[in-house]
CSV table of N, CA and C in Angstrom, one decimal:
chain,number,residue,atom,x,y,z
A,289,UNK,N,-6.3,-19.8,-36.8
A,289,UNK,CA,-6.0,-19.2,-35.5
A,289,UNK,C,-4.6,-19.6,-35.1
A,290,UNK,N,-3.7,-18.7,-35.0
A,290,UNK,CA,-2.3,-19.0,-34.7
A,290,UNK,C,-2.1,-18.9,-33.2
A,291,UNK,N,-1.2,-19.6,-32.6
A,291,UNK,CA,-0.9,-19.6,-31.2
A,291,UNK,C,-0.5,-18.2,-30.7
A,292,UNK,N,0.1,-17.4,-31.5
A,292,UNK,CA,0.6,-16.1,-31.1
A,292,UNK,C,-0.4,-15.0,-31.5
A,293,UNK,N,-1.6,-15.3,-32.0
A,293,UNK,CA,-2.5,-14.3,-32.5
A,293,UNK,C,-2.8,-13.3,-31.4
A,294,UNK,N,-3.0,-13.7,-30.2
A,294,UNK,CA,-3.3,-12.8,-29.1
A,294,UNK,C,-2.2,-12.8,-28.1
A,295,UNK,N,-1.9,-11.7,-27.6
A,295,UNK,CA,-0.8,-11.5,-26.7
A,295,UNK,C,-1.3,-11.5,-25.2
A,296,UNK,N,-1.9,-12.6,-24.8
A,296,UNK,CA,-2.5,-12.7,-23.5
A,296,UNK,C,-1.4,-12.5,-22.4
A,297,UNK,N,-0.2,-13.2,-22.7
A,297,UNK,CA,0.9,-13.1,-21.7
A,297,UNK,C,1.3,-11.7,-21.4
A,298,UNK,N,1.4,-10.8,-22.5
A,298,UNK,CA,1.8,-9.5,-22.3
A,298,UNK,C,0.7,-8.7,-21.4
A,299,UNK,N,-0.5,-9.0,-21.8
A,299,UNK,CA,-1.6,-8.3,-21.0
A,299,UNK,C,-1.6,-8.8,-19.6
A,300,UNK,N,-1.4,-10.1,-19.4
A,300,UNK,CA,-1.4,-10.6,-18.0
A,300,UNK,C,-0.2,-10.0,-17.2
A,301,UNK,N,0.9,-9.9,-17.9
A,301,UNK,CA,2.0,-9.3,-17.2
A,301,UNK,C,1.8,-7.8,-16.8
A,302,UNK,N,1.1,-7.1,-17.7
A,302,UNK,CA,0.7,-5.7,-17.3
A,302,UNK,C,-0.2,-5.7,-16.1
A,303,UNK,N,-1.2,-6.6,-16.1
A,303,UNK,CA,-2.1,-6.6,-14.9
A,303,UNK,C,-1.3,-7.0,-13.7
A,304,UNK,N,-0.3,-8.0,-13.8
A,304,UNK,CA,0.5,-8.4,-12.7
A,304,UNK,C,1.3,-7.2,-12.1
A,305,UNK,N,1.9,-6.5,-13.0
A,305,UNK,CA,2.7,-5.3,-12.6
A,305,UNK,C,1.8,-4.3,-11.9
A,306,UNK,N,0.6,-4.0,-12.4
A,306,UNK,CA,-0.3,-3.1,-11.8
A,306,UNK,C,-0.7,-3.6,-10.4
A,307,UNK,N,-0.9,-4.9,-10.3
A,307,UNK,CA,-1.3,-5.5,-9.0
A,307,UNK,C,-0.1,-5.4,-8.0
A,308,UNK,N,1.1,-5.7,-8.5
A,308,UNK,CA,2.2,-5.6,-7.6
A,308,UNK,C,2.4,-4.2,-7.1
A,309,UNK,N,2.3,-3.2,-8.0
A,309,UNK,CA,2.4,-1.8,-7.7
A,309,UNK,C,1.4,-1.4,-6.6
A,310,UNK,N,0.1,-1.8,-6.8
A,310,UNK,CA,-0.9,-1.4,-5.8
A,310,UNK,C,-0.7,-2.1,-4.5
A,311,UNK,N,-0.2,-3.3,-4.5
A,311,UNK,CA,0.1,-4.0,-3.2
A,311,UNK,C,1.2,-3.2,-2.5
A,312,UNK,N,2.2,-2.8,-3.2
A,312,UNK,CA,3.3,-2.0,-2.6
A,312,UNK,C,2.8,-0.7,-2.1
A,313,UNK,N,1.9,0.0,-2.8
A,313,UNK,CA,1.3,1.2,-2.3
A,313,UNK,C,0.5,1.0,-1.1
A,314,UNK,N,-0.3,0.0,-1.1
A,314,UNK,CA,-1.1,-0.4,0.1
A,314,UNK,C,-0.2,-0.6,1.3
A,315,UNK,N,0.8,-1.4,1.1
A,315,UNK,CA,1.7,-1.7,2.1
A,315,UNK,C,2.4,-0.4,2.7
A,316,UNK,N,2.8,0.5,1.9
A,316,UNK,CA,3.4,1.7,2.4
A,316,UNK,C,2.4,2.6,3.1
A,317,UNK,N,1.1,2.6,2.6
A,317,UNK,CA,0.1,3.4,3.3
A,317,UNK,C,-0.2,2.8,4.6
A,318,UNK,N,-0.2,1.4,4.7
A,318,UNK,CA,-0.5,0.8,6.0
A,318,UNK,C,0.6,1.1,7.0
A,319,UNK,N,1.9,1.1,6.5
A,319,UNK,CA,3.0,1.5,7.4
A,319,UNK,C,2.9,2.9,7.8
A,320,UNK,N,2.5,3.8,6.9
A,320,UNK,CA,2.3,5.2,7.3
A,320,UNK,C,1.2,5.3,8.3
A,321,UNK,N,0.1,4.6,8.1
A,321,UNK,CA,-1.0,4.6,9.0
A,321,UNK,C,-0.6,4.1,10.4
A,322,UNK,N,0.2,3.0,10.5
A,322,UNK,CA,0.7,2.5,11.8
A,322,UNK,C,1.5,3.5,12.5
A,323,UNK,N,2.4,4.2,11.7
A,323,UNK,CA,3.2,5.3,12.2
A,323,UNK,C,2.3,6.4,12.8
A,324,UNK,N,1.2,6.7,12.1
A,324,UNK,CA,0.3,7.8,12.5
A,324,UNK,C,-0.4,7.3,13.8
A,325,UNK,N,-0.8,6.1,13.9
A,325,UNK,CA,-1.4,5.6,15.1
A,325,UNK,C,-0.4,5.6,16.3
A,326,UNK,N,0.8,5.3,16.1
A,326,UNK,CA,1.9,5.4,17.1
A,326,UNK,C,2.1,6.9,17.5
A,327,UNK,N,2.0,7.8,16.6
A,327,UNK,CA,2.2,9.2,16.9
A,327,UNK,C,1.0,9.7,17.7
A,328,UNK,N,-0.2,9.2,17.4
A,328,UNK,CA,-1.4,9.6,18.1
A,328,UNK,C,-1.3,9.1,19.6
A,329,UNK,N,-0.8,7.9,19.7
A,329,UNK,CA,-0.6,7.4,21.1
A,329,UNK,C,0.4,8.2,21.9
A,330,UNK,N,1.5,8.5,21.2
A,330,UNK,CA,2.6,9.3,21.9
A,330,UNK,C,2.0,10.7,22.3
A,331,UNK,N,1.3,11.3,21.3
A,331,UNK,CA,0.8,12.6,21.6
A,331,UNK,C,-0.3,12.6,22.7
A,332,UNK,N,-1.1,11.5,22.7
A,332,UNK,CA,-2.1,11.4,23.8
A,332,UNK,C,-1.5,11.2,25.2
A,333,UNK,N,-0.4,10.4,25.2
A,333,UNK,CA,0.3,10.2,26.5
A,333,UNK,C,0.9,11.6,26.9
A,334,UNK,N,1.6,12.2,26.0
A,334,UNK,CA,2.2,13.5,26.3
A,334,UNK,C,1.1,14.5,26.8
A,335,UNK,N,0.0,14.5,26.1
A,335,UNK,CA,-1.1,15.4,26.5
A,335,UNK,C,-1.6,15.1,27.9
A,336,UNK,N,-1.7,13.8,28.3
A,336,UNK,CA,-2.1,13.4,29.6
A,336,UNK,C,-1.1,13.9,30.7
A,337,UNK,N,0.2,13.7,30.3
A,337,UNK,CA,1.2,14.2,31.3
A,337,UNK,C,1.2,15.7,31.4
A,338,UNK,N,1.0,16.4,30.3
A,338,UNK,CA,0.9,17.9,30.4
A,338,UNK,C,-0.3,18.3,31.1
A,339,UNK,N,-1.4,17.6,30.9
A,339,UNK,CA,-2.7,18.0,31.6
A,339,UNK,C,-2.5,17.7,33.1
A,340,UNK,N,-1.9,16.6,33.5
A,340,UNK,CA,-1.6,16.4,34.9
A,340,UNK,C,-0.7,17.5,35.5
A,341,UNK,N,0.3,17.9,34.8
A,341,UNK,CA,1.1,19.0,35.3
A,341,UNK,C,0.3,20.3,35.4
A,342,UNK,N,-0.6,20.5,34.5
A,342,UNK,CA,-1.4,21.7,34.5
A,342,UNK,C,-2.3,21.7,35.7
A,343,UNK,N,-2.9,20.5,36.0
A,343,UNK,CA,-3.8,20.4,37.1
A,343,UNK,C,-3.1,20.6,38.4
A,344,UNK,N,-1.9,20.2,38.5
A,344,UNK,CA,-1.1,20.4,39.8
A,344,UNK,C,-0.9,21.8,40.1
A,345,UNK,N,-0.9,22.6,39.1
A,345,UNK,CA,-0.8,24.1,39.3
A,345,UNK,C,0.6,24.5,39.2
A,346,UNK,N,0.8,25.8,39.5
A,346,UNK,CA,2.2,26.4,39.4
A,346,UNK,C,2.0,27.9,39.3
A,347,UNK,N,3.0,28.5,38.8
A,347,UNK,CA,2.9,30.0,38.6
A,347,UNK,C,2.0,30.3,37.4
A,348,UNK,N,1.6,31.5,37.4
A,348,UNK,CA,0.6,31.9,36.3
A,348,UNK,C,1.2,31.8,34.9
A,349,UNK,N,2.5,32.2,34.8
A,349,UNK,CA,3.1,32.1,33.4
A,349,UNK,C,3.3,30.6,33.0
A,350,UNK,N,3.6,29.8,34.0
A,350,UNK,CA,3.8,28.4,33.7
A,350,UNK,C,2.4,27.7,33.3
A,351,UNK,N,1.4,28.1,34.0
A,351,UNK,CA,0.0,27.6,33.7
A,351,UNK,C,-0.4,28.0,32.3
A,352,UNK,N,-0.1,29.2,31.9
A,352,UNK,CA,-0.5,29.7,30.6
A,352,UNK,C,0.3,28.9,29.5
A,353,UNK,N,1.6,28.7,29.7
A,353,UNK,CA,2.4,28.0,28.8
A,353,UNK,C,1.9,26.5,28.7
A,354,UNK,N,1.6,25.9,29.8
A,354,UNK,CA,1.1,24.6,29.9
A,354,UNK,C,-0.2,24.4,29.1
A,355,UNK,N,-1.1,25.4,29.3
A,355,UNK,CA,-2.4,25.4,28.7
A,355,UNK,C,-2.3,25.5,27.2
A,356,UNK,N,-1.4,26.4,26.7
A,356,UNK,CA,-1.1,26.5,25.3
A,356,UNK,C,-0.5,25.2,24.7
A,357,UNK,N,0.4,24.6,25.5
A,357,UNK,CA,1.0,23.4,25.1
A,357,UNK,C,0.0,22.3,24.9
A,358,UNK,N,-0.9,22.1,25.9
A,358,UNK,CA,-1.9,21.1,25.9
A,358,UNK,C,-2.9,21.3,24.7
A,359,UNK,N,-3.2,22.6,24.5
A,359,UNK,CA,-4.1,22.9,23.4
A,359,UNK,C,-3.4,22.5,22.0
A,360,UNK,N,-2.2,22.8,21.9
A,360,UNK,CA,-1.4,22.5,20.7
A,360,UNK,C,-1.3,21.0,20.5
A,361,UNK,N,-1.1,20.2,21.6
A,361,UNK,CA,-1.1,18.8,21.6
A,361,UNK,C,-2.4,18.2,21.1
A,362,UNK,N,-3.5,18.8,21.6
A,362,UNK,CA,-4.9,18.3,21.2
A,362,UNK,C,-5.1,18.6,19.7
A,363,UNK,N,-4.6,19.8,19.2
A,363,UNK,CA,-4.7,20.1,17.8
A,363,UNK,C,-3.9,19.1,17.0
A,364,UNK,N,-2.7,18.8,17.4
A,364,UNK,CA,-1.9,17.8,16.6
A,364,UNK,C,-2.6,16.4,16.6
A,365,UNK,N,-3.2,16.1,17.8
A,365,UNK,CA,-3.9,14.8,17.8
A,365,UNK,C,-5.0,14.8,16.8
A,366,UNK,N,-5.8,15.8,16.8
A,366,UNK,CA,-6.9,15.9,15.8
A,366,UNK,C,-6.4,15.8,14.4
A,367,UNK,N,-5.3,16.5,14.1
A,367,UNK,CA,-4.8,16.5,12.7
A,367,UNK,C,-4.3,15.1,12.4
A,368,UNK,N,-3.6,14.4,13.4
A,368,UNK,CA,-3.1,13.1,13.1
A,368,UNK,C,-4.3,12.1,12.9
A,369,UNK,N,-5.4,12.3,13.7
A,369,UNK,CA,-6.5,11.4,13.5
A,369,UNK,C,-7.2,11.6,12.2
A,370,UNK,N,-7.2,12.9,11.7
A,370,UNK,CA,-7.8,13.2,10.4
A,370,UNK,C,-6.9,12.6,9.3
A,371,UNK,N,-5.6,12.6,9.5
A,371,UNK,CA,-4.7,12.0,8.5
A,371,UNK,C,-4.9,10.5,8.5
A,372,UNK,N,-5.0,9.9,9.6
A,372,UNK,CA,-5.2,8.5,9.7
A,372,UNK,C,-6.5,8.1,9.1
A,373,UNK,N,-7.5,8.8,9.2
A,373,UNK,CA,-8.8,8.6,8.5
A,373,UNK,C,-8.7,8.7,7.0
A,374,UNK,N,-7.9,9.7,6.6
A,374,UNK,CA,-7.6,9.9,5.1
A,374,UNK,C,-6.9,8.7,4.6
A,375,UNK,N,-5.9,8.2,5.4
A,375,UNK,CA,-5.1,7.0,5.0
A,375,UNK,C,-6.0,5.8,4.9
A,376,UNK,N,-7.0,5.6,5.8
A,376,UNK,CA,-7.9,4.5,5.8
A,376,UNK,C,-8.7,4.5,4.5
A,377,UNK,N,-9.2,5.7,4.2
A,377,UNK,CA,-10.0,5.9,2.9
A,377,UNK,C,-9.2,5.6,1.7
A,378,UNK,N,-8.0,6.1,1.7
A,378,UNK,CA,-7.1,5.8,0.5
A,378,UNK,C,-6.8,4.3,0.4
A,379,UNK,N,-6.5,3.7,1.5
A,379,UNK,CA,-6.3,2.2,1.5
A,379,UNK,C,-7.5,1.5,1.0
A,380,UNK,N,-8.7,1.9,1.4
A,380,UNK,CA,-9.9,1.3,0.9
A,380,UNK,C,-10.1,1.4,-0.6
A,381,UNK,N,-9.8,2.6,-1.1
A,381,UNK,CA,-9.9,2.8,-2.5
A,381,UNK,C,-8.9,2.0,-3.3
A,382,UNK,N,-7.6,1.9,-2.8
A,382,UNK,CA,-6.6,1.1,-3.4
A,382,UNK,C,-7.0,-0.4,-3.4
A,383,UNK,N,-7.6,-0.9,-2.3
A,383,UNK,CA,-8.0,-2.3,-2.2
A,383,UNK,C,-9.1,-2.6,-3.3
A,384,UNK,N,-10.1,-1.6,-3.4
A,384,UNK,CA,-11.1,-1.8,-4.5
A,384,UNK,C,-10.5,-1.8,-5.9
A,385,UNK,N,-9.5,-1.0,-6.1
A,385,UNK,CA,-8.8,-1.0,-7.4
A,385,UNK,C,-8.0,-2.3,-7.6
A,386,UNK,N,-7.4,-2.8,-6.5
A,386,UNK,CA,-6.7,-4.1,-6.6
A,386,UNK,C,-7.7,-5.2,-6.9
A,387,UNK,N,-8.8,-5.2,-6.3
A,387,UNK,CA,-9.8,-6.3,-6.6
A,387,UNK,C,-10.2,-6.2,-8.1
A,388,UNK,N,-10.4,-5.0,-8.6
A,388,UNK,CA,-10.8,-4.9,-10.0
A,388,UNK,C,-9.7,-5.4,-10.9
A,389,UNK,N,-8.4,-5.1,-10.6
A,389,UNK,CA,-7.3,-5.6,-11.4
A,389,UNK,C,-7.2,-7.1,-11.3
A,390,UNK,N,-7.4,-7.6,-10.1
A,390,UNK,CA,-7.3,-9.1,-10.0
A,390,UNK,C,-8.4,-9.8,-10.8
A,391,UNK,N,-9.6,-9.2,-10.7
A,391,UNK,CA,-10.7,-9.7,-11.5
A,391,UNK,C,-10.4,-9.8,-13.0
A,392,UNK,N,-9.9,-8.6,-13.5
A,392,UNK,CA,-9.6,-8.6,-14.9
A,392,UNK,C,-8.4,-9.6,-15.3
A,393,UNK,N,-7.5,-9.7,-14.4
A,393,UNK,CA,-6.4,-10.6,-14.6
A,393,UNK,C,-6.9,-12.0,-14.7
A,394,UNK,N,-7.8,-12.4,-13.8
A,394,UNK,CA,-8.3,-13.7,-13.8
A,394,UNK,C,-9.2,-13.9,-15.0
A,395,UNK,N,-9.9,-12.9,-15.4
A,395,UNK,CA,-10.8,-13.0,-16.6
A,395,UNK,C,-9.9,-13.3,-17.9
A,396,UNK,N,-8.8,-12.5,-18.0
A,396,UNK,CA,-7.9,-12.7,-19.2
A,396,UNK,C,-7.2,-14.0,-19.0
A,397,UNK,N,-6.9,-14.5,-17.9
A,397,UNK,CA,-6.3,-15.8,-17.7
A,397,UNK,C,-7.2,-16.9,-18.2
A,398,UNK,N,-8.5,-16.8,-17.9
A,398,UNK,CA,-9.4,-17.8,-18.4
A,398,UNK,C,-9.6,-17.7,-19.9
A,399,UNK,N,-9.5,-16.4,-20.5
A,399,UNK,CA,-9.6,-16.3,-21.9
A,399,UNK,C,-8.4,-16.9,-22.6
A,400,UNK,N,-7.2,-16.7,-21.9
A,400,UNK,CA,-6.0,-17.3,-22.5
A,400,UNK,C,-6.1,-18.8,-22.5
A,401,UNK,N,-6.6,-19.4,-21.4
A,401,UNK,CA,-6.8,-20.8,-21.3
A,401,UNK,C,-7.7,-21.3,-22.4
A,402,UNK,N,-8.8,-20.6,-22.6
A,402,UNK,CA,-9.8,-21.0,-23.6
A,402,UNK,C,-9.2,-20.9,-25.0
A,403,UNK,N,-8.4,-19.8,-25.2
A,403,UNK,CA,-7.8,-19.6,-26.5
A,403,UNK,C,-6.8,-20.7,-26.8
A,404,UNK,N,-6.0,-21.1,-25.7
A,404,UNK,CA,-5.0,-22.1,-25.9
A,404,UNK,C,-5.7,-23.5,-26.2
A,405,UNK,N,-6.8,-23.7,-25.5
A,405,UNK,CA,-7.5,-25.0,-25.8
A,405,UNK,C,-8.1,-25.0,-27.2
A,406,UNK,N,-8.6,-23.9,-27.7
A,406,UNK,CA,-9.1,-23.8,-29.1
A,406,UNK,C,-8.0,-24.0,-30.1
A,407,UNK,N,-6.8,-23.4,-29.8
A,407,UNK,CA,-5.7,-23.5,-30.7
A,407,UNK,C,-5.2,-25.0,-30.7
A,408,UNK,N,-5.2,-25.6,-29.6
A,408,UNK,CA,-4.8,-27.0,-29.5
A,408,UNK,C,-5.8,-27.9,-30.3
A,409,UNK,N,-7.1,-27.7,-30.1
A,409,UNK,CA,-8.1,-28.4,-30.8
A,409,UNK,C,-8.0,-28.2,-32.3
A,410,UNK,N,-7.7,-27.0,-32.7
A,410,UNK,CA,-7.6,-26.6,-34.2
A,410,UNK,C,-6.4,-27.3,-34.7
A,411,UNK,N,-5.3,-27.3,-34.0
A,411,UNK,CA,-4.1,-28.0,-34.4
A,411,UNK,C,-4.3,-29.5,-34.6
A,412,UNK,N,-5.0,-30.1,-33.6
A,412,UNK,CA,-5.2,-31.5,-33.7
A,412,UNK,C,-6.1,-31.9,-34.9
A,413,UNK,N,-7.1,-31.0,-35.2
A,413,UNK,CA,-7.9,-31.2,-36.3
A,413,UNK,C,-7.1,-31.2,-37.6
A,414,UNK,N,-6.2,-30.2,-37.7
A,414,UNK,CA,-5.4,-30.1,-38.9
A,414,UNK,C,-4.5,-31.3,-39.0
A,415,UNK,N,-3.9,-31.7,-37.9
A,415,UNK,CA,-3.0,-32.9,-38.0
A,415,UNK,C,-3.8,-34.1,-38.4
A,416,UNK,N,-5.0,-34.3,-37.9
A,416,UNK,CA,-5.9,-35.4,-38.3
A,416,UNK,C,-6.2,-35.3,-39.8
A,417,UNK,N,-6.5,-34.1,-40.2
A,417,UNK,CA,-6.9,-33.9,-41.6
A,417,UNK,C,-5.7,-34.3,-42.5
A,418,UNK,N,-4.5,-33.9,-42.2
A,418,UNK,CA,-3.3,-34.2,-42.9
A,418,UNK,C,-3.1,-35.7,-42.9
A,419,UNK,N,-3.2,-36.3,-41.7
A,419,UNK,CA,-3.0,-37.8,-41.6
A,419,UNK,C,-4.1,-38.5,-42.5
A,420,UNK,N,-5.3,-38.1,-42.5
A,420,UNK,CA,-6.3,-38.7,-43.3
A,420,UNK,C,-6.0,-38.5,-44.8
A,421,UNK,N,-5.5,-37.3,-45.1
A,421,UNK,CA,-5.2,-37.1,-46.5
A,421,UNK,C,-4.1,-38.0,-47.0
A,422,UNK,N,-3.1,-38.2,-46.2
A,422,UNK,CA,-2.0,-39.0,-46.6
A,422,UNK,C,-2.5,-40.5,-46.7
A,423,UNK,N,-3.3,-40.9,-45.8
A,423,UNK,CA,-3.9,-42.3,-45.8
A,423,UNK,C,-4.7,-42.5,-47.1
A,424,UNK,N,-5.5,-41.4,-47.5
A,424,UNK,CA,-6.3,-41.5,-48.7
A,424,UNK,C,-5.4,-41.6,-49.9
A,425,UNK,N,-4.3,-40.8,-49.9
A,425,UNK,CA,-3.4,-40.9,-51.1
A,425,UNK,C,-2.7,-42.2,-51.2
A,426,UNK,N,-2.4,-42.8,-50.0
A,426,UNK,CA,-1.7,-44.1,-50.1
A,426,UNK,C,-2.7,-45.2,-50.6
A,427,UNK,N,-3.9,-45.1,-50.3
A,427,UNK,CA,-4.9,-46.0,-50.8
A,427,UNK,C,-5.1,-45.8,-52.3
A,428,UNK,N,-5.1,-44.6,-52.7
A,428,UNK,CA,-5.3,-44.3,-54.1
A,428,UNK,C,-4.2,-44.7,-55.0
A,429,UNK,N,-3.0,-44.7,-54.5
A,429,UNK,CA,-1.8,-45.1,-55.3
A,429,UNK,C,-1.7,-46.5,-55.5
């Protein structure tokens, strides 16, 4: 068993890169989600202001325009909430994938440690064998 027989470090690096990539994706999705929540708040406030103006009344053409505007705002709010829900689901999926990668990385980390321990033990046995052989030859001579 040679120390370089398995390339655990390369595999662990791949898992680390995947993990870092997913963490970055999750972070950007969270930022997008926060932006979406801020947009929903802004649209809700704008809708409340427009609804208050609509309730106050005005000319017929102004009321019609205000009603269409309020309806449009409500539609945008619904779309934004749907997008925010989609982002939550996507973030949840990425977190599950991240957990799987971390589990695999930890598993291969333990395999690497076990392999290193076995290589160390094998090397020590070989060294002891060589030392015993030299001691035997010295006695025989």
